[in-house]
Amino acid sequence: MLNLFIETVKKLEITSSTKEKTETIANALKQINIDEELLLFSRYLCGIIYPAYSPKKINLGTKLIVQAIIKAYKLDKETFQEFFKGSEDISECISKIYTQYKSSVRKSIIFSDRSIPESLKDIQILFDDISNISSNIKKVNYIIDLIFCLPLDILLTVIKILTNTLRVGIKEAIVEKAISVAFNKNIQIIRKAMFYTGDIGEVAVHAKNNKIESIKFKLFHPIKVMLASSEENIDEIFERMEKDIWCEYKYDGIRAHIHKEDDRVEIYTRDLKNITDQFPEIVFFLKKIEQSDFLLDGEIVPFQNNKIMQFSLLQKRLGRKEKIDIAARENPCTFIAYDIIYDDGKLVTDLPLHKRRALLENKFSSSGLLFSKYKIVNTKEEFIDFFKKSKEEGREGLMIKKIDSIYESGKRGINWIKYKETLDPLDVVIVKAEQGEGKNAKYLSQYTFAVWDEKKQNLLEIGKVYSGATEELLEELTKKLQEYAVKELENGYEVKPIIILEVAFENIQISNRYNGGYAVRFPRIIRERTGDKSLDEINTIEDVKKLYLKLQKEAN
Ligand code: ATP
């Protein structure tokens, strides 16, 4: 099945049509009769090596792969950079070096007692090996072994999956559709199964074996959060919500789903990352709650002396690998619950909001758990008063929820609306990072940023941001961006689109300076949102266009 995977990727690379991509994948899926191969095939296409619920991680950045290439071919840095500069990404760079220098056959440690991979299962064994190696030096040596012993097309496939650069523009939604076509299953059922498992591989296998309906929700398999659409017009909000308008404070923190069963507590972000280790104080508190199994939805916020603190303190808590307890003492956080999704063995997503909230409060009222503040209003005066009160208390706006709405995981619908007074900042991704000037000369501090095109297939550049970041953030971003470099530029790198920033700005202009066709004027970084928002969720060029038109209207 490895050959089928390589061929499928080649076909996908040459089409941008969603329909053709879906057909290509569906045709391939139909040919796979081994469950494990089907599972891995579907996951790899979506750039997933381990599903979100798995504790296993690869932890191998481009930097280590670069070190491996340099060491393997005994290249000096300049020679390597020549290759790197002219390549689209790291796998193309490897391909050029490999072709020029050929691989001198050498004795392999990995393949001394096993054969060269023929199946996706064989590839997964390599990934498991890498995930089990804790030392970077050993990881580099492992990659060197792969460079020397794998045939080029297999090597490139491994590197592309490892660095998530298959570049076939595949979103989970396309693979979901392909599964539904290949195995003749209703797309809604496939989506529901995805909601329960969060694992495209498992869904594909169940669909093939006609067992898709038997998939049930399991705790500790993270699911997507329900999202809101944005609305600034109060009349519009009243029209949509009709009556008994549920207004809730909008907290500025990190969205979190907390799963608990007996003594086990796990915290997941909205992009399904497990961040349990980052917040020991929250885990400690939740473990003490004497309630049965549950899944709560809410916000993690910095919290000191019984007060919610500013978001920037939370930033210091994310992505830490060391001294977590000290950070927790210096900048403690808490969890504010606003919804309950699973209770005592049952999903409660189909209960209306007011009933879920009653359940939440009844169950946890004596536990010390904090709840979001809300009020049901029926007049605009009441709405504005509550909004003002939220601002006075330091909140960033209101979430308006339809009082009888069900919990729709992963959906940005009209049942939840966010209401803020100011122009929304943009969520963008860094695609190029360049060395700064003056006091920032030691950092990669100038970031070209991009948003999705309309089909969410390609990223389009719309500006360059130089300001707003603290020195601490610049230092951190520089380290990460060096890791994510895919191509050398004169004064920096083109980087993998991983780092997500929230960027405020003064204006938007039509411009041919960037390939997005717009230029965001005077952008400044508000914060990094990498752990909190996924790449899929950043703004699109449509949003930029809407903002542009709005600003034009206001100016006239
Ligand atoms: P923003 O950038 O304004 O935080 P977003 O794009 O991250 O919004 P939206 O779906 O537009 O996400 O807004 C909902 C977000 O608001 C949630 O993801 C959550 O983190 C946050 N939030 C804060 N308070 C609440 C609340 N009471 N109910 C629901 N979500 C809330």
Coordinates of C-alpha atoms and ligand atoms in Angstrom, one line a residue:
M1 CA 0.0 0.0 0.0
L2 CA 3.0 2.3 0.2
N3 CA 3.2 2.4 -3.5
L4 CA -0.5 3.3 -3.7
F5 CA 0.1 6.1 -1.2
I6 CA 3.0 7.5 -3.2
E7 CA 1.1 7.3 -6.5
T8 CA -2.0 8.9 -4.9
V9 CA 0.1 11.8 -3.5
K10 CA 1.6 12.3 -7.0
K11 CA -1.9 12.5 -8.5
L12 CA -3.1 14.9 -5.8
E13 CA -0.1 17.2 -6.4
I14 CA -1.2 17.9 -9.9
T15 CA -4.8 18.9 -9.4
S16 CA -6.4 21.7 -7.5
S17 CA -9.9 20.6 -8.1
T18 CA -11.6 19.4 -4.9
K19 CA -13.8 17.1 -6.9
E20 CA -10.9 15.4 -8.6
K21 CA -9.0 15.2 -5.3
T22 CA -12.0 13.5 -3.6
E23 CA -12.4 11.0 -6.5
T24 CA -8.7 10.2 -6.5
I25 CA -8.7 9.5 -2.8
A26 CA -12.0 7.6 -2.9
N27 CA -10.6 5.4 -5.7
A28 CA -7.5 4.7 -3.7
L29 CA -9.4 4.0 -0.4
K30 CA -11.5 1.4 -2.3
Q31 CA -8.4 -0.6 -3.2
I32 CA -7.2 -1.0 0.4
N33 CA -8.4 -4.1 2.1
I34 CA -6.2 -4.2 5.1
D35 CA -7.6 -2.2 8.0
E36 CA -4.3 -0.9 9.4
E37 CA -3.2 0.2 6.0
L38 CA -6.5 2.1 5.4
L39 CA -6.2 3.7 8.9
L40 CA -2.7 5.0 8.2
F41 CA -3.4 6.0 4.6
S42 CA -6.3 8.2 5.7
R43 CA -4.3 9.7 8.6
Y44 CA -1.1 10.4 6.6
L45 CA -3.1 12.1 3.8
C46 CA -4.3 14.6 6.5
G47 CA -0.8 15.0 7.8
I48 CA -1.5 13.1 10.9
I49 CA 1.0 10.5 12.4
Y50 CA -0.7 10.1 15.7
P51 CA -4.3 11.1 16.4
A52 CA -5.0 13.8 19.0
Y53 CA -5.9 11.3 21.7
S54 CA -2.6 9.5 21.5
P55 CA 0.1 10.4 24.0
K56 CA 2.7 9.7 21.3
K57 CA 4.5 12.6 19.7
I58 CA 7.1 12.8 16.9
N59 CA 9.0 15.9 18.2
L60 CA 11.2 16.2 15.1
G61 CA 11.6 19.6 13.5
T62 CA 13.1 20.6 10.2
K63 CA 16.2 21.7 12.1
L64 CA 17.1 18.1 13.0
I65 CA 16.5 16.9 9.5
V66 CA 18.8 19.7 8.1
Q67 CA 21.5 18.6 10.6
A68 CA 21.1 15.0 9.4
I69 CA 21.5 16.0 5.7
I70 CA 24.6 18.1 6.4
K71 CA 26.1 15.3 8.5
A72 CA 25.1 12.5 6.1
Y73 CA 26.7 14.1 3.0
K74 CA 29.5 15.9 4.9
L75 CA 28.3 19.2 3.4
D76 CA 29.6 22.5 4.5
K77 CA 26.8 25.0 5.5
E78 CA 27.3 27.1 2.3
T79 CA 26.8 24.2 0.0
F80 CA 23.8 23.1 1.9
Q81 CA 22.3 26.5 1.8
E82 CA 22.8 26.7 -2.0
F83 CA 20.6 23.6 -2.3
F84 CA 18.1 24.9 0.3
K85 CA 17.7 28.3 -1.3
G86 CA 16.6 26.9 -4.7
S87 CA 14.2 24.4 -3.2
E88 CA 10.5 24.7 -2.4
D89 CA 10.9 22.8 0.8
I90 CA 13.1 20.4 2.7
S91 CA 12.1 17.3 0.8
E92 CA 12.9 19.0 -2.5
C93 CA 16.2 20.0 -1.1
I94 CA 16.9 16.4 0.0
S95 CA 15.9 15.2 -3.4
K96 CA 18.4 17.4 -5.2
I97 CA 21.3 16.6 -2.8
Y98 CA 20.4 12.9 -3.0
T99 CA 20.4 12.9 -6.8
Q100 CA 23.7 14.8 -7.1
Y101 CA 25.7 12.9 -4.4
K102 CA 23.9 9.6 -4.7
S103 CA 23.7 7.5 -1.6
S104 CA 26.9 5.6 -1.0
V105 CA 25.7 2.3 0.2
R106 CA 26.5 1.8 3.8
K107 CA 25.5 -0.7 6.5
S108 CA 22.2 0.2 8.1
I109 CA 21.5 -0.2 11.7
I110 CA 17.7 0.1 11.3
F111 CA 17.5 -2.3 8.4
S112 CA 20.1 -4.8 9.6
D113 CA 17.2 -7.0 10.9
R114 CA 14.2 -5.8 8.9
S115 CA 13.5 -5.2 5.2
I116 CA 13.0 -1.9 3.4
P117 CA 9.4 -0.6 4.0
E118 CA 6.8 -1.9 1.6
S119 CA 3.7 -1.0 3.5
L120 CA 2.4 2.0 5.5
K121 CA 2.7 -0.2 8.6
D122 CA 6.4 -0.4 8.0
I123 CA 6.5 3.4 7.7
Q124 CA 4.6 3.7 11.0
I125 CA 7.3 1.5 12.6
L126 CA 9.9 4.1 11.6
F127 CA 7.8 6.9 13.1
D128 CA 7.3 4.9 16.3
D129 CA 11.1 4.5 16.5
I130 CA 11.6 8.2 16.1
S131 CA 8.9 9.0 18.7
N132 CA 10.6 6.7 21.1
I133 CA 14.1 8.3 20.7
S134 CA 14.5 11.1 23.3
S135 CA 17.9 12.4 22.4
N136 CA 18.2 14.8 19.4
I137 CA 21.6 13.3 18.4
K138 CA 20.1 9.9 18.2
K139 CA 17.2 11.2 16.2
V140 CA 19.7 12.8 13.7
N141 CA 21.6 9.6 13.4
Y142 CA 18.3 7.7 12.7
I143 CA 17.5 10.1 9.9
I144 CA 21.0 9.7 8.5
D145 CA 20.4 6.0 8.4
L146 CA 17.1 6.5 6.6
I147 CA 18.8 8.9 4.1
F148 CA 21.3 6.2 3.2
C149 CA 19.1 3.2 3.1
L150 CA 15.7 4.2 1.8
P151 CA 15.0 4.5 -1.9
L152 CA 14.4 8.1 -2.8
D153 CA 10.6 8.1 -3.3
I154 CA 10.1 6.3 0.1
L155 CA 12.6 8.7 1.8
L156 CA 10.8 11.7 0.4
T157 CA 7.4 10.4 1.5
V158 CA 8.7 9.8 5.0
I159 CA 10.2 13.3 5.2
K160 CA 7.0 14.9 3.8
I161 CA 4.8 13.2 6.3
L162 CA 7.2 14.0 9.1
T163 CA 7.4 17.6 8.2
N164 CA 3.7 17.8 7.2
T165 CA 4.6 19.1 3.7
L166 CA 2.8 16.7 1.5
R167 CA 1.5 19.9 -0.2
V168 CA -1.5 18.1 -1.6
G169 CA -3.9 20.6 -0.1
I170 CA -5.9 18.0 1.7
K171 CA -8.2 19.0 4.5
E172 CA -9.9 16.4 6.7
A173 CA -13.2 17.4 5.1
I174 CA -12.0 16.1 1.7
V175 CA -11.0 12.8 3.1
E176 CA -14.3 12.6 5.0
K177 CA -16.1 13.1 1.7
A178 CA -13.9 10.5 0.0
I179 CA -14.6 8.0 2.7
S180 CA -18.3 8.6 2.2
V181 CA -18.0 8.1 -1.5
A182 CA -15.7 5.1 -1.3
F183 CA -17.8 3.1 1.1
N184 CA -21.2 4.5 0.2
K185 CA -22.0 6.0 3.5
N186 CA -23.9 9.2 4.3
I187 CA -21.6 12.1 4.9
Q188 CA -23.5 13.2 8.0
I189 CA -22.9 9.8 9.6
I190 CA -19.2 10.1 8.7
R191 CA -19.1 13.6 10.2
K192 CA -20.8 12.4 13.4
A193 CA -18.2 9.5 13.6
M194 CA -15.5 12.1 13.2
F195 CA -17.0 14.1 16.0
Y196 CA -17.0 11.1 18.3
T197 CA -13.5 9.8 17.5
G198 CA -11.6 12.7 16.1
D199 CA -9.6 10.1 14.1
I200 CA -10.0 10.0 10.4
G201 CA -8.2 6.7 10.3
E202 CA -10.6 5.0 12.6
V203 CA -13.6 6.5 10.7
A204 CA -12.3 5.1 7.4
V205 CA -11.9 1.6 8.8
H206 CA -15.3 1.6 10.4
A207 CA -16.9 2.8 7.2
K208 CA -15.2 0.1 5.2
N209 CA -16.3 -2.6 7.7
N210 CA -19.9 -1.3 7.8
K211 CA -19.6 -0.5 11.4
I212 CA -19.6 3.3 11.2
E213 CA -22.8 3.5 13.3
S214 CA -21.3 1.6 16.1
I215 CA -18.8 4.3 16.8
K216 CA -19.5 6.0 20.1
F217 CA -18.1 9.0 21.9
K218 CA -15.3 8.1 24.3
L219 CA -13.8 10.3 27.0
F220 CA -10.2 11.4 26.3
H221 CA -10.8 11.4 22.6
P222 CA -10.9 15.2 22.1
I223 CA -13.7 16.7 20.1
K224 CA -14.0 20.0 18.3
V225 CA -15.5 23.0 20.1
M226 CA -18.6 24.9 19.1
L227 CA -17.7 28.3 17.6
A228 CA -19.4 31.6 17.1
S229 CA -20.0 33.9 14.2
S230 CA -19.4 37.6 14.6
E231 CA -22.0 40.3 14.6
E232 CA -21.8 44.0 15.4
N233 CA -25.3 45.1 14.8
I234 CA -27.5 44.7 17.9
D235 CA -30.8 44.8 15.8
E236 CA -29.4 41.9 13.8
I237 CA -28.6 40.0 17.0
F238 CA -32.1 40.5 18.3
E239 CA -33.7 39.4 15.1
R240 CA -31.6 36.2 15.0
M241 CA -32.1 35.3 18.6
E242 CA -35.8 36.3 18.8
K243 CA -36.5 36.5 22.5
D244 CA -34.9 35.5 25.8
I245 CA -31.5 36.5 24.6
W246 CA -28.8 34.7 26.4
C247 CA -25.8 37.1 26.9
E248 CA -22.7 35.7 28.4
Y249 CA -19.4 37.4 29.3
K250 CA -16.7 36.7 26.7
Y251 CA -13.5 35.8 28.6
D252 CA -10.1 36.4 27.1
G253 CA -8.2 33.2 27.6
I254 CA -7.7 29.8 26.0
R255 CA -10.7 27.6 25.0
A256 CA -10.4 24.3 26.7
H257 CA -12.3 21.0 26.9
I258 CA -11.7 19.2 30.1
H259 CA -12.4 15.4 30.3
K260 CA -12.6 13.7 33.6
E261 CA -13.1 10.1 34.6
D262 CA -12.3 8.9 38.1
D263 CA -8.9 10.2 38.9
R264 CA -8.0 11.0 35.3
V265 CA -8.2 14.6 34.0
E266 CA -7.1 15.7 30.5
I267 CA -7.3 19.2 29.1
Y268 CA -7.5 19.8 25.3
T269 CA -7.3 22.9 23.2
R270 CA -9.6 23.8 20.4
D271 CA -7.1 22.3 17.9
L272 CA -7.2 19.1 20.0
K273 CA -3.8 19.4 21.5
N274 CA -3.4 17.9 25.0
I275 CA -2.2 20.7 27.3
T276 CA -2.9 18.9 30.6
D277 CA 0.8 19.1 31.7
Q278 CA 0.8 22.8 31.3
F279 CA -1.8 23.5 33.9
P280 CA -1.2 21.3 37.0
E281 CA -3.1 23.7 39.3
I282 CA -6.3 23.2 37.2
V283 CA -5.8 19.4 37.1
F284 CA -5.3 19.4 40.9
F285 CA -8.5 21.3 41.5
L286 CA -10.5 19.1 39.1
K287 CA -9.2 15.9 40.5
K288 CA -10.7 16.8 43.9
I289 CA -14.2 17.3 42.5
E290 CA -16.3 14.4 43.6
Q291 CA -18.4 14.1 40.5
S292 CA -18.6 11.2 38.1
D293 CA -17.2 11.3 34.6
F294 CA -17.8 14.5 32.6
L295 CA -16.6 16.8 29.8
L296 CA -16.8 20.5 30.4
D297 CA -16.3 23.4 27.9
G298 CA -14.8 26.6 29.1
E299 CA -12.0 29.1 29.2
I300 CA -8.6 28.9 30.9
V301 CA -7.7 32.4 32.2
P302 CA -4.9 33.8 34.4
F303 CA -6.3 34.2 37.9
Q304 CA -4.8 35.9 40.9
N305 CA -6.3 37.1 44.2
N306 CA -9.7 36.1 43.0
K307 CA -9.4 38.2 39.9
I308 CA -9.1 37.4 36.2
M309 CA -5.8 38.8 34.9
Q310 CA -4.7 40.0 31.4
F311 CA -4.2 37.4 28.6
S312 CA -0.4 38.1 28.3
L313 CA 0.2 36.3 31.6
L314 CA -1.3 33.2 30.1
Q315 CA 1.1 33.3 27.3
K316 CA 3.9 32.7 29.8
R317 CA 2.2 29.4 30.6
L318 CA 1.9 27.9 27.1
G319 CA 4.3 25.5 25.4
R320 CA 6.5 25.1 28.5
K321 CA 8.6 22.0 28.9
E322 CA 10.4 22.9 32.1
K323 CA 9.7 24.6 35.5
I324 CA 6.0 24.3 35.0
D325 CA 5.3 24.2 38.7
I326 CA 7.2 27.5 39.2
A327 CA 5.3 29.1 36.3
A328 CA 2.0 27.9 37.8
R329 CA 2.9 29.5 41.1
E330 CA 4.0 32.8 39.5
N331 CA 1.1 33.0 37.1
P332 CA -1.7 30.8 38.3
C333 CA -4.7 30.1 36.1
T334 CA -8.2 28.8 36.6
F335 CA -10.9 27.3 34.4
I336 CA -14.2 29.1 33.9
A337 CA -16.9 26.6 32.8
Y338 CA -19.6 27.6 30.4
D339 CA -21.0 24.3 29.1
I340 CA -21.3 20.6 29.8
I341 CA -21.0 18.1 27.0
Y342 CA -20.9 14.7 28.6
D343 CA -22.2 13.7 31.9
D344 CA -22.3 10.5 33.8
G345 CA -21.9 8.2 30.8
K346 CA -24.1 10.2 28.4
L347 CA -23.5 12.9 25.8
V348 CA -25.8 15.8 26.6
T349 CA -25.1 17.8 23.5
D350 CA -28.7 17.5 22.4
L351 CA -30.1 19.2 25.5
P352 CA -31.0 22.8 24.9
L353 CA -28.5 25.3 26.3
H354 CA -30.6 26.4 29.3
K355 CA -30.9 22.7 30.4
R356 CA -27.2 22.1 29.9
R357 CA -26.4 25.1 32.0
A358 CA -28.9 24.1 34.8
L359 CA -27.2 20.6 34.8
L360 CA -23.8 22.3 35.0
E361 CA -24.7 24.5 37.9
N362 CA -26.6 21.8 39.8
K363 CA -23.8 19.3 39.5
F364 CA -20.9 21.6 40.4
S365 CA -22.4 24.4 42.5
S366 CA -20.7 23.2 45.7
S367 CA -17.4 22.2 44.0
G368 CA -15.9 25.7 43.8
L369 CA -15.9 25.5 40.0
L370 CA -16.3 29.0 38.4
F371 CA -19.1 29.5 35.9
S372 CA -19.3 32.2 33.2
K373 CA -21.6 35.1 34.0
Y374 CA -24.7 35.3 31.9
K375 CA -28.0 37.2 31.8
I376 CA -31.1 36.6 29.8
V377 CA -32.3 39.9 28.3
N378 CA -35.3 41.0 26.2
T379 CA -34.6 44.7 25.5
K380 CA -31.7 46.5 23.9
E381 CA -31.2 48.6 27.0
E382 CA -30.7 45.5 29.1
F383 CA -28.3 44.2 26.4
I384 CA -26.2 47.4 26.4
D385 CA -26.2 47.6 30.2
F386 CA -24.9 44.0 30.4
F387 CA -22.3 44.7 27.7
K388 CA -21.1 47.8 29.6
K389 CA -21.0 45.8 32.8
S390 CA -18.8 43.2 31.1
K391 CA -16.4 45.9 29.8
E392 CA -16.2 47.5 33.3
E393 CA -15.2 44.1 34.7
G394 CA -12.5 43.8 32.0
R395 CA -14.1 41.3 29.7
E396 CA -13.7 41.7 25.9
G397 CA -17.3 41.5 24.9
L398 CA -20.3 39.2 25.0
M399 CA -21.2 35.8 23.6
I400 CA -24.8 35.7 22.6
K401 CA -26.2 32.2 22.6
K402 CA -29.6 30.9 21.4
I403 CA -31.3 29.8 24.6
D404 CA -32.6 26.5 23.2
S405 CA -29.7 25.6 21.0
I406 CA -27.9 22.2 21.0
Y407 CA -24.1 21.9 21.3
E408 CA -22.8 21.6 17.8
S409 CA -19.2 20.5 17.9
G410 CA -16.9 22.0 15.3
K411 CA -19.6 24.3 14.0
R412 CA -19.3 28.1 13.5
G413 CA -23.0 28.6 13.2
I414 CA -25.5 31.3 14.0
N415 CA -26.5 29.9 17.4
W416 CA -23.5 31.5 19.0
I417 CA -22.6 35.1 18.2
K418 CA -19.7 37.1 19.5
Y419 CA -20.3 40.8 20.0
K420 CA -17.4 43.1 20.4
E421 CA -17.3 46.9 19.9
T422 CA -14.0 47.2 18.0
L423 CA -12.9 46.1 14.6
D424 CA -11.8 42.5 15.0
P425 CA -8.1 41.9 14.6
L426 CA -7.0 39.3 12.0
D427 CA -5.7 35.9 12.8
V428 CA -2.9 35.2 10.4
V429 CA 0.0 32.8 9.9
I430 CA 3.7 33.7 9.5
V431 CA 5.1 32.5 6.2
K432 CA 8.4 34.4 6.1
A433 CA 10.6 35.6 9.0
E434 CA 13.4 38.1 8.5
Q435 CA 16.1 39.5 10.7
G436 CA 15.2 42.8 12.5
E437 CA 17.1 46.0 12.7
G438 CA 18.7 48.0 15.6
K439 CA 17.8 46.4 18.9
N440 CA 16.0 43.6 17.2
A441 CA 18.9 42.7 14.9
K442 CA 19.5 39.5 16.9
Y443 CA 15.9 38.3 16.3
L444 CA 13.8 37.1 13.4
S445 CA 11.4 39.9 14.1
Q446 CA 9.9 41.0 10.7
Y447 CA 7.1 38.6 9.8
T448 CA 5.3 38.4 6.4
F449 CA 1.9 37.0 7.2
A450 CA -0.8 35.3 5.2
V451 CA -4.4 34.3 5.3
W452 CA -6.3 31.5 3.4
D453 CA -7.6 31.9 -0.1
E454 CA -11.4 31.4 -0.6
K455 CA -11.2 27.7 -0.9
K456 CA -8.8 27.4 2.1
Q457 CA -6.3 25.7 -0.2
N458 CA -3.5 28.2 -0.5
L459 CA -2.1 30.9 1.7
L460 CA -2.0 34.4 0.4
E461 CA 0.3 37.1 1.8
I462 CA -1.3 40.3 2.9
G463 CA 1.3 42.2 5.0
K464 CA 4.5 42.4 7.0
V465 CA 4.5 43.1 10.8
Y466 CA 7.4 44.6 12.7
S467 CA 5.9 45.8 15.9
G468 CA 3.9 44.9 19.0
A469 CA 5.9 41.9 20.2
T470 CA 7.7 42.0 23.5
E471 CA 11.4 41.0 23.5
E472 CA 10.4 37.8 25.3
L473 CA 8.0 36.9 22.5
L474 CA 10.5 37.7 19.8
E475 CA 13.1 35.5 21.5
E476 CA 10.6 32.6 21.6
L477 CA 9.4 33.1 18.1
T478 CA 12.9 33.3 16.7
K479 CA 13.7 29.9 18.2
K480 CA 10.6 28.3 16.8
L481 CA 10.8 30.0 13.4
Q482 CA 14.4 28.7 12.9
E483 CA 13.0 25.3 13.5
Y484 CA 10.3 25.8 10.9
A485 CA 12.5 27.2 8.2
V486 CA 11.9 25.6 4.8
K487 CA 13.9 27.9 2.6
E488 CA 16.7 30.4 3.0
L489 CA 16.0 34.0 2.0
E490 CA 18.5 36.8 1.8
N491 CA 17.7 38.1 5.3
G492 CA 15.8 35.2 6.9
Y493 CA 13.7 32.2 6.0
E494 CA 10.5 31.1 4.4
V495 CA 8.9 29.1 7.2
K496 CA 6.3 26.4 7.5
P497 CA 2.9 28.0 8.2
I498 CA 2.7 27.1 11.9
I499 CA 3.0 30.3 14.0
I500 CA -0.3 32.0 14.3
L501 CA -0.5 35.7 15.3
E502 CA -3.4 37.9 16.2
V503 CA -2.7 41.2 14.4
A504 CA -4.4 44.6 14.9
F505 CA -4.1 47.2 12.1
E506 CA -5.1 50.7 11.1
N507 CA -6.3 50.2 7.6
I508 CA -6.5 47.8 4.6
Q509 CA -5.6 48.9 1.0
I510 CA -5.8 47.2 -2.3
S511 CA -2.2 46.5 -3.3
N512 CA -0.1 44.4 -5.6
R513 CA 2.7 44.3 -3.2
Y514 CA 1.5 41.0 -1.8
N515 CA 0.0 38.1 -3.7
G516 CA -3.3 38.4 -1.7
G517 CA -4.1 41.6 -3.5
Y518 CA -4.5 43.6 -0.3
A519 CA -2.0 45.2 2.1
V520 CA -2.7 45.5 5.8
R521 CA -1.5 48.9 6.9
F522 CA 0.4 49.5 10.2
P523 CA -0.1 46.0 11.6
R524 CA 1.0 45.3 15.1
I525 CA 1.1 41.9 16.9
I526 CA -1.4 41.6 19.7
R527 CA -0.4 38.1 20.7
E528 CA 0.7 34.7 19.5
R529 CA -2.2 32.3 19.1
T530 CA -0.5 29.1 18.0
G531 CA -1.6 26.9 20.8
D532 CA -5.1 28.3 20.8
K533 CA -6.0 28.5 17.1
S534 CA -5.3 26.0 14.4
L535 CA -4.1 26.9 10.9
D536 CA -7.5 25.9 9.6
E537 CA -9.1 28.6 11.7
I538 CA -7.1 31.7 10.6
N539 CA -8.9 34.4 8.6
T540 CA -9.5 34.1 4.8
I541 CA -9.1 36.6 2.0
E542 CA -12.9 37.0 2.1
D543 CA -12.7 38.3 5.6
V544 CA -10.0 40.7 4.5
K545 CA -12.1 41.9 1.7
K546 CA -15.1 42.4 4.0
L547 CA -13.0 44.4 6.4
Y548 CA -11.6 46.5 3.5
L549 CA -15.2 47.3 2.3
K550 CA -16.3 48.1 5.8
L551 CA -13.3 50.5 6.3
Q552 CA -14.1 52.1 2.9
K553 CA -17.7 52.6 3.9
E554 CA -16.7 54.2 7.2
A555 CA -14.2 56.5 5.4
N556 CA -16.8 57.8 3.0
Ligands
ATP1 P1 -11.7 35.6 19.4 O1 -10.6 35.8 18.4 O2 -12.7 36.8 19.4 O3 -11.4 35.1 20.7 P2 -12.2 33.3 18.0 O4 -12.1 33.5 16.5 O5 -11.1 32.7 18.7 O6 -12.7 34.6 18.7 P3 -14.9 32.6 18.0 O7 -15.6 31.3 17.8 O8 -15.1 33.7 17.0 O9 -13.4 32.3 18.3 O10 -15.3 33.2 19.5 C1 -15.5 32.3 20.5 C2 -14.3 32.2 21.4 O11 -14.6 33.0 22.5 C3 -14.2 30.8 21.9 O12 -13.4 30.0 21.2 C4 -13.8 31.0 23.3 O13 -12.4 30.8 23.4 C5 -14.1 32.4 23.7 N1 -15.0 32.6 24.8 C6 -14.9 33.4 25.8 N2 -15.9 33.4 26.6 C7 -16.8 32.6 26.1 C8 -18.1 32.1 26.5 N3 -18.7 32.6 27.5 N4 -18.7 31.2 25.7 C9 -18.2 30.7 24.5 N5 -16.9 31.1 24.1 C10 -16.3 32.0 24.9

